[in-house]
PDB file of C-alpha atoms in Angstrom:
ATOM      1  CA  MET A   1     -46.993 -74.613 -38.129  1.00 47.00           C
ATOM      2  CA  GLY A   2     -44.130 -72.088 -37.712  1.00 66.00           C
ATOM      3  CA  GLU A   3     -42.985 -70.432 -34.559  1.00 83.00           C
ATOM      4  CA  ARG A   4     -44.692 -67.270 -33.406  1.00 92.00           C
ATOM      5  CA  ARG A   5     -43.155 -65.113 -30.735  1.00 94.00           C
ATOM      6  CA  THR A   6     -42.972 -61.496 -29.702  1.00 95.00           C
ATOM      7  CA  ILE A   7     -39.907 -59.338 -29.125  1.00 94.00           C
ATOM      8  CA  LEU A   8     -40.245 -56.372 -26.753  1.00 91.00           C
ATOM      9  CA  SER A   9     -37.782 -53.471 -26.504  1.00 85.00           C
ATOM     10  CA  GLY A  10     -38.844 -52.169 -23.132  1.00 80.00           C
ATOM     11  CA  SER A  11     -40.512 -49.075 -24.618  1.00 79.00           C
ATOM     12  CA  LEU A  12     -43.233 -47.624 -22.572  1.00 79.00           C
ATOM     13  CA  PHE A  13     -45.263 -47.237 -25.706  1.00 80.00           C
ATOM     14  CA  GLU A  14     -45.392 -50.977 -26.027  1.00 86.00           C
ATOM     15  CA  GLU A  15     -47.019 -51.426 -22.661  1.00 87.00           C
ATOM     16  CA  ARG A  16     -49.277 -48.471 -22.841  1.00 90.00           C
ATOM     17  CA  ILE A  17     -50.668 -49.194 -26.399  1.00 90.00           C
ATOM     18  CA  GLY A  18     -50.406 -53.157 -26.307  1.00 92.00           C
ATOM     19  CA  TYR A  19     -47.979 -54.118 -29.144  1.00 93.00           C
ATOM     20  CA  ALA A  20     -44.644 -55.668 -29.541  1.00 93.00           C
ATOM     21  CA  ARG A  21     -41.511 -54.160 -31.176  1.00 94.00           C
ATOM     22  CA  ALA A  22     -41.384 -57.257 -33.464  1.00 96.00           C
ATOM     23  CA  VAL A  23     -43.272 -60.322 -34.189  1.00 97.00           C
ATOM     24  CA  VAL A  24     -41.462 -63.419 -35.382  1.00 96.00           C
ATOM     25  CA  ASP A  25     -43.809 -65.728 -37.476  1.00 95.00           C
ATOM     26  CA  GLY A  26     -42.074 -68.617 -38.889  1.00 93.00           C
ATOM     27  CA  ASP A  27     -39.354 -67.323 -41.209  1.00 94.00           C
ATOM     28  CA  ARG A  28     -40.936 -63.838 -41.305  1.00 97.00           C
ATOM     29  CA  VAL A  29     -40.035 -60.993 -38.968  1.00 97.00           C
ATOM     30  CA  HIS A  30     -42.358 -57.925 -38.687  1.00 98.00           C
ATOM     31  CA  VAL A  31     -40.740 -54.971 -36.908  1.00 98.00           C
ATOM     32  CA  SER A  32     -43.253 -52.310 -35.798  1.00 96.00           C
ATOM     33  CA  GLY A  33     -42.874 -48.674 -36.723  1.00 95.00           C
ATOM     34  CA  THR A  34     -39.824 -47.671 -34.787  1.00 95.00           C
ATOM     35  CA  THR A  35     -39.000 -44.126 -33.844  1.00 95.00           C
ATOM     36  CA  GLY A  36     -35.876 -42.417 -32.808  1.00 96.00           C
ATOM     37  CA  PHE A  37     -36.420 -42.802 -29.108  1.00 93.00           C
ATOM     38  CA  ASP A  38     -33.538 -44.207 -27.050  1.00 92.00           C
ATOM     39  CA  TYR A  39     -35.827 -46.571 -25.192  1.00 82.00           C
ATOM     40  CA  ALA A  40     -33.335 -47.083 -22.326  1.00 82.00           C
ATOM     41  CA  ALA A  41     -33.443 -43.344 -21.437  1.00 86.00           C
ATOM     42  CA  MET A  42     -36.770 -42.527 -23.147  1.00 85.00           C
ATOM     43  CA  THR A  43     -34.959 -39.560 -24.792  1.00 94.00           C
ATOM     44  CA  ILE A  44     -35.174 -38.460 -28.446  1.00 96.00           C
ATOM     45  CA  ALA A  45     -32.752 -36.199 -30.393  1.00 97.00           C
ATOM     46  CA  GLU A  46     -34.094 -33.111 -32.128  1.00 97.00           C
ATOM     47  CA  ASP A  47     -32.144 -33.809 -35.366  1.00 97.00           C
ATOM     48  CA  VAL A  48     -34.004 -36.027 -37.967  1.00 98.00           C
ATOM     49  CA  VAL A  49     -30.673 -37.620 -39.040  1.00 98.00           C
ATOM     50  CA  ALA A  50     -29.844 -38.585 -35.461  1.00 98.00           C
ATOM     51  CA  GLN A  51     -33.459 -39.937 -34.998  1.00 98.00           C
ATOM     52  CA  ALA A  52     -33.004 -42.088 -38.224  1.00 98.00           C
ATOM     53  CA  GLU A  53     -29.729 -43.345 -36.829  1.00 98.00           C
ATOM     54  CA  GLN A  54     -31.371 -44.434 -33.560  1.00 98.00           C
ATOM     55  CA  CYS A  55     -34.458 -45.871 -35.477  1.00 98.00           C
ATOM     56  CA  LEU A  56     -31.950 -48.220 -37.240  1.00 98.00           C
ATOM     57  CA  ARG A  57     -30.079 -49.077 -33.949  1.00 97.00           C
ATOM     58  CA  ASN A  58     -33.564 -50.004 -32.447  1.00 95.00           C
ATOM     59  CA  ILE A  59     -34.494 -52.050 -35.414  1.00 97.00           C
ATOM     60  CA  THR A  60     -31.132 -53.742 -35.638  1.00 97.00           C
ATOM     61  CA  ALA A  61     -31.584 -54.843 -31.969  1.00 96.00           C
ATOM     62  CA  ALA A  62     -35.059 -56.189 -32.579  1.00 96.00           C
ATOM     63  CA  LEU A  63     -33.783 -58.066 -35.651  1.00 97.00           C
ATOM     64  CA  ALA A  64     -30.908 -59.518 -33.901  1.00 97.00           C
ATOM     65  CA  GLU A  65     -33.153 -60.910 -31.221  1.00 96.00           C
ATOM     66  CA  ALA A  66     -35.098 -62.602 -34.057  1.00 95.00           C
ATOM     67  CA  GLY A  67     -31.958 -63.983 -35.653  1.00 94.00           C
ATOM     68  CA  CYS A  68     -31.770 -61.522 -38.452  1.00 96.00           C
ATOM     69  CA  THR A  69     -29.673 -58.518 -39.545  1.00 97.00           C
ATOM     70  CA  LEU A  70     -30.520 -55.519 -41.702  1.00 98.00           C
ATOM     71  CA  ALA A  71     -29.308 -57.672 -44.643  1.00 97.00           C
ATOM     72  CA  ASP A  72     -32.491 -59.804 -44.175  1.00 98.00           C
ATOM     73  CA  VAL A  73     -34.884 -56.940 -44.641  1.00 98.00           C
ATOM     74  CA  VAL A  74     -37.186 -57.259 -47.707  1.00 98.00           C
ATOM     75  CA  ARG A  75     -39.474 -54.212 -47.071  1.00 98.00           C
ATOM     76  CA  VAL A  76     -39.081 -50.870 -45.390  1.00 98.00           C
ATOM     77  CA  ARG A  77     -41.446 -48.058 -44.833  1.00 98.00           C
ATOM     78  CA  TYR A  78     -40.533 -44.506 -43.910  1.00 98.00           C
ATOM     79  CA  LEU A  79     -43.036 -42.376 -42.173  1.00 98.00           C
ATOM     80  CA  LEU A  80     -42.270 -38.627 -41.790  1.00 98.00           C
ATOM     81  CA  PRO A  81     -44.500 -35.640 -40.851  1.00 98.00           C
ATOM     82  CA  ASP A  82     -42.262 -33.422 -43.147  1.00 98.00           C
ATOM     83  CA  ARG A  83     -41.190 -34.635 -46.560  1.00 97.00           C
ATOM     84  CA  GLN A  84     -38.349 -32.104 -46.524  1.00 98.00           C
ATOM     85  CA  ASP A  85     -36.675 -34.337 -43.641  1.00 98.00           C
ATOM     86  CA  PHE A  86     -36.549 -37.363 -45.960  1.00 98.00           C
ATOM     87  CA  GLU A  87     -33.635 -36.346 -48.136  1.00 98.00           C
ATOM     88  CA  PRO A  88     -31.198 -35.428 -45.229  1.00 98.00           C
ATOM     89  CA  CYS A  89     -31.682 -39.138 -44.058  1.00 98.00           C
ATOM     90  CA  TRP A  90     -30.705 -40.720 -47.321  1.00 98.00           C
ATOM     91  CA  PRO A  91     -26.974 -41.202 -46.571  1.00 98.00           C
ATOM     92  CA  VAL A  92     -27.853 -43.013 -43.233  1.00 98.00           C
ATOM     93  CA  LEU A  93     -30.530 -45.229 -45.067  1.00 98.00           C
ATOM     94  CA  ARG A  94     -28.178 -45.958 -47.890  1.00 98.00           C
ATOM     95  CA  ARG A  95     -25.514 -47.238 -45.432  1.00 98.00           C
ATOM     96  CA  ALA A  96     -28.177 -49.510 -43.860  1.00 98.00           C
ATOM     97  CA  PHE A  97     -29.822 -50.730 -47.042  1.00 98.00           C
ATOM     98  CA  GLY A  98     -27.726 -49.704 -50.138  1.00 96.00           C
ATOM     99  CA  GLU A  99     -26.563 -53.262 -50.618  1.00 97.00           C
ATOM    100  CA  VAL A 100     -29.812 -54.987 -49.596  1.00 96.00           C
ATOM    101  CA  ARG A 101     -32.080 -52.910 -51.625  1.00 98.00           C
ATOM    102  CA  PRO A 102     -35.443 -53.795 -49.964  1.00 98.00           C
ATOM    103  CA  ALA A 103     -38.722 -52.662 -51.398  1.00 98.00           C
ATOM    104  CA  ALA A 104     -39.443 -49.186 -49.933  1.00 98.00           C
ATOM    105  CA  THR A 105     -42.136 -46.654 -49.384  1.00 98.00           C
ATOM    106  CA  MET A 106     -41.909 -43.126 -47.865  1.00 98.00           C
ATOM    107  CA  MET A 107     -45.125 -41.660 -46.639  1.00 98.00           C
ATOM    108  CA  VAL A 108     -45.889 -38.271 -45.253  1.00 98.00           C
ATOM    109  CA  CYS A 109     -48.175 -38.489 -42.096  1.00 97.00           C
ATOM    110  CA  GLY A 110     -48.588 -37.272 -38.535  1.00 97.00           C
ATOM    111  CA  LEU A 111     -46.700 -39.132 -35.858  1.00 96.00           C
ATOM    112  CA  ALA A 112     -47.808 -39.938 -32.184  1.00 90.00           C
ATOM    113  CA  ASP A 113     -45.520 -37.283 -30.710  1.00 93.00           C
ATOM    114  CA  PRO A 114     -44.390 -33.972 -32.105  1.00 96.00           C
ATOM    115  CA  ARG A 115     -40.841 -34.555 -31.265  1.00 97.00           C
ATOM    116  CA  MET A 116     -40.795 -37.610 -33.634  1.00 97.00           C
ATOM    117  CA  ARG A 117     -39.436 -36.623 -37.067  1.00 98.00           C
ATOM    118  CA  ILE A 118     -39.228 -40.126 -38.620  1.00 98.00           C
ATOM    119  CA  GLU A 119     -40.606 -43.584 -38.090  1.00 98.00           C
ATOM    120  CA  ILE A 120     -39.199 -46.680 -39.844  1.00 98.00           C
ATOM    121  CA  GLU A 121     -40.946 -50.030 -40.160  1.00 98.00           C
ATOM    122  CA  VAL A 122     -39.377 -53.192 -41.677  1.00 98.00           C
ATOM    123  CA  ASP A 123     -40.285 -56.713 -42.670  1.00 98.00           C
ATOM    124  CA  ALA A 124     -37.391 -59.300 -42.917  1.00 98.00           C
ATOM    125  CA  ARG A 125     -36.933 -62.911 -43.670  1.00 97.00           C
ATOM    126  CA  ARG A 126     -34.950 -65.159 -41.400  1.00 92.00           C
ATOM    127  CA  PRO A 127     -32.183 -67.027 -43.101  1.00 84.00           C
ATOM    128  CA  VAL A 128     -32.800 -70.692 -43.584  1.00 75.00           C
ATOM    129  CA  THR A 129     -30.786 -72.979 -41.167  1.00 70.00           C
ATOM    130  CA  GLY A 130     -29.848 -76.449 -41.393  1.00 59.00           C
TER     131      GLY A 130
END
């Protein structure tokens, strides 16, 4: 049976709600929906592009702790309250995933806090070692 462990970012939301930023299950890494909060300061930018950049920094940190990078992402989901906010994020998302080309879905939905303008969730596969 494969290794299963959780990765915590220190977000207050993880403690209050009862979830982990990521779960490593064997060679799979599942990163929870991640918003643009700077979890160290618990602040969030107003700009959706800045939020997307922070989402990716948060995701990158969780993946690194799991032994992965953005290059290992096989699935990405983008959640936005306003579909008009998605296109301005495309250059940021292309820089992150343009070479990787993971399967992707964008959904329009409400998010937990009205300051949140984008949430990103990814699944990755850890590189085979040995």
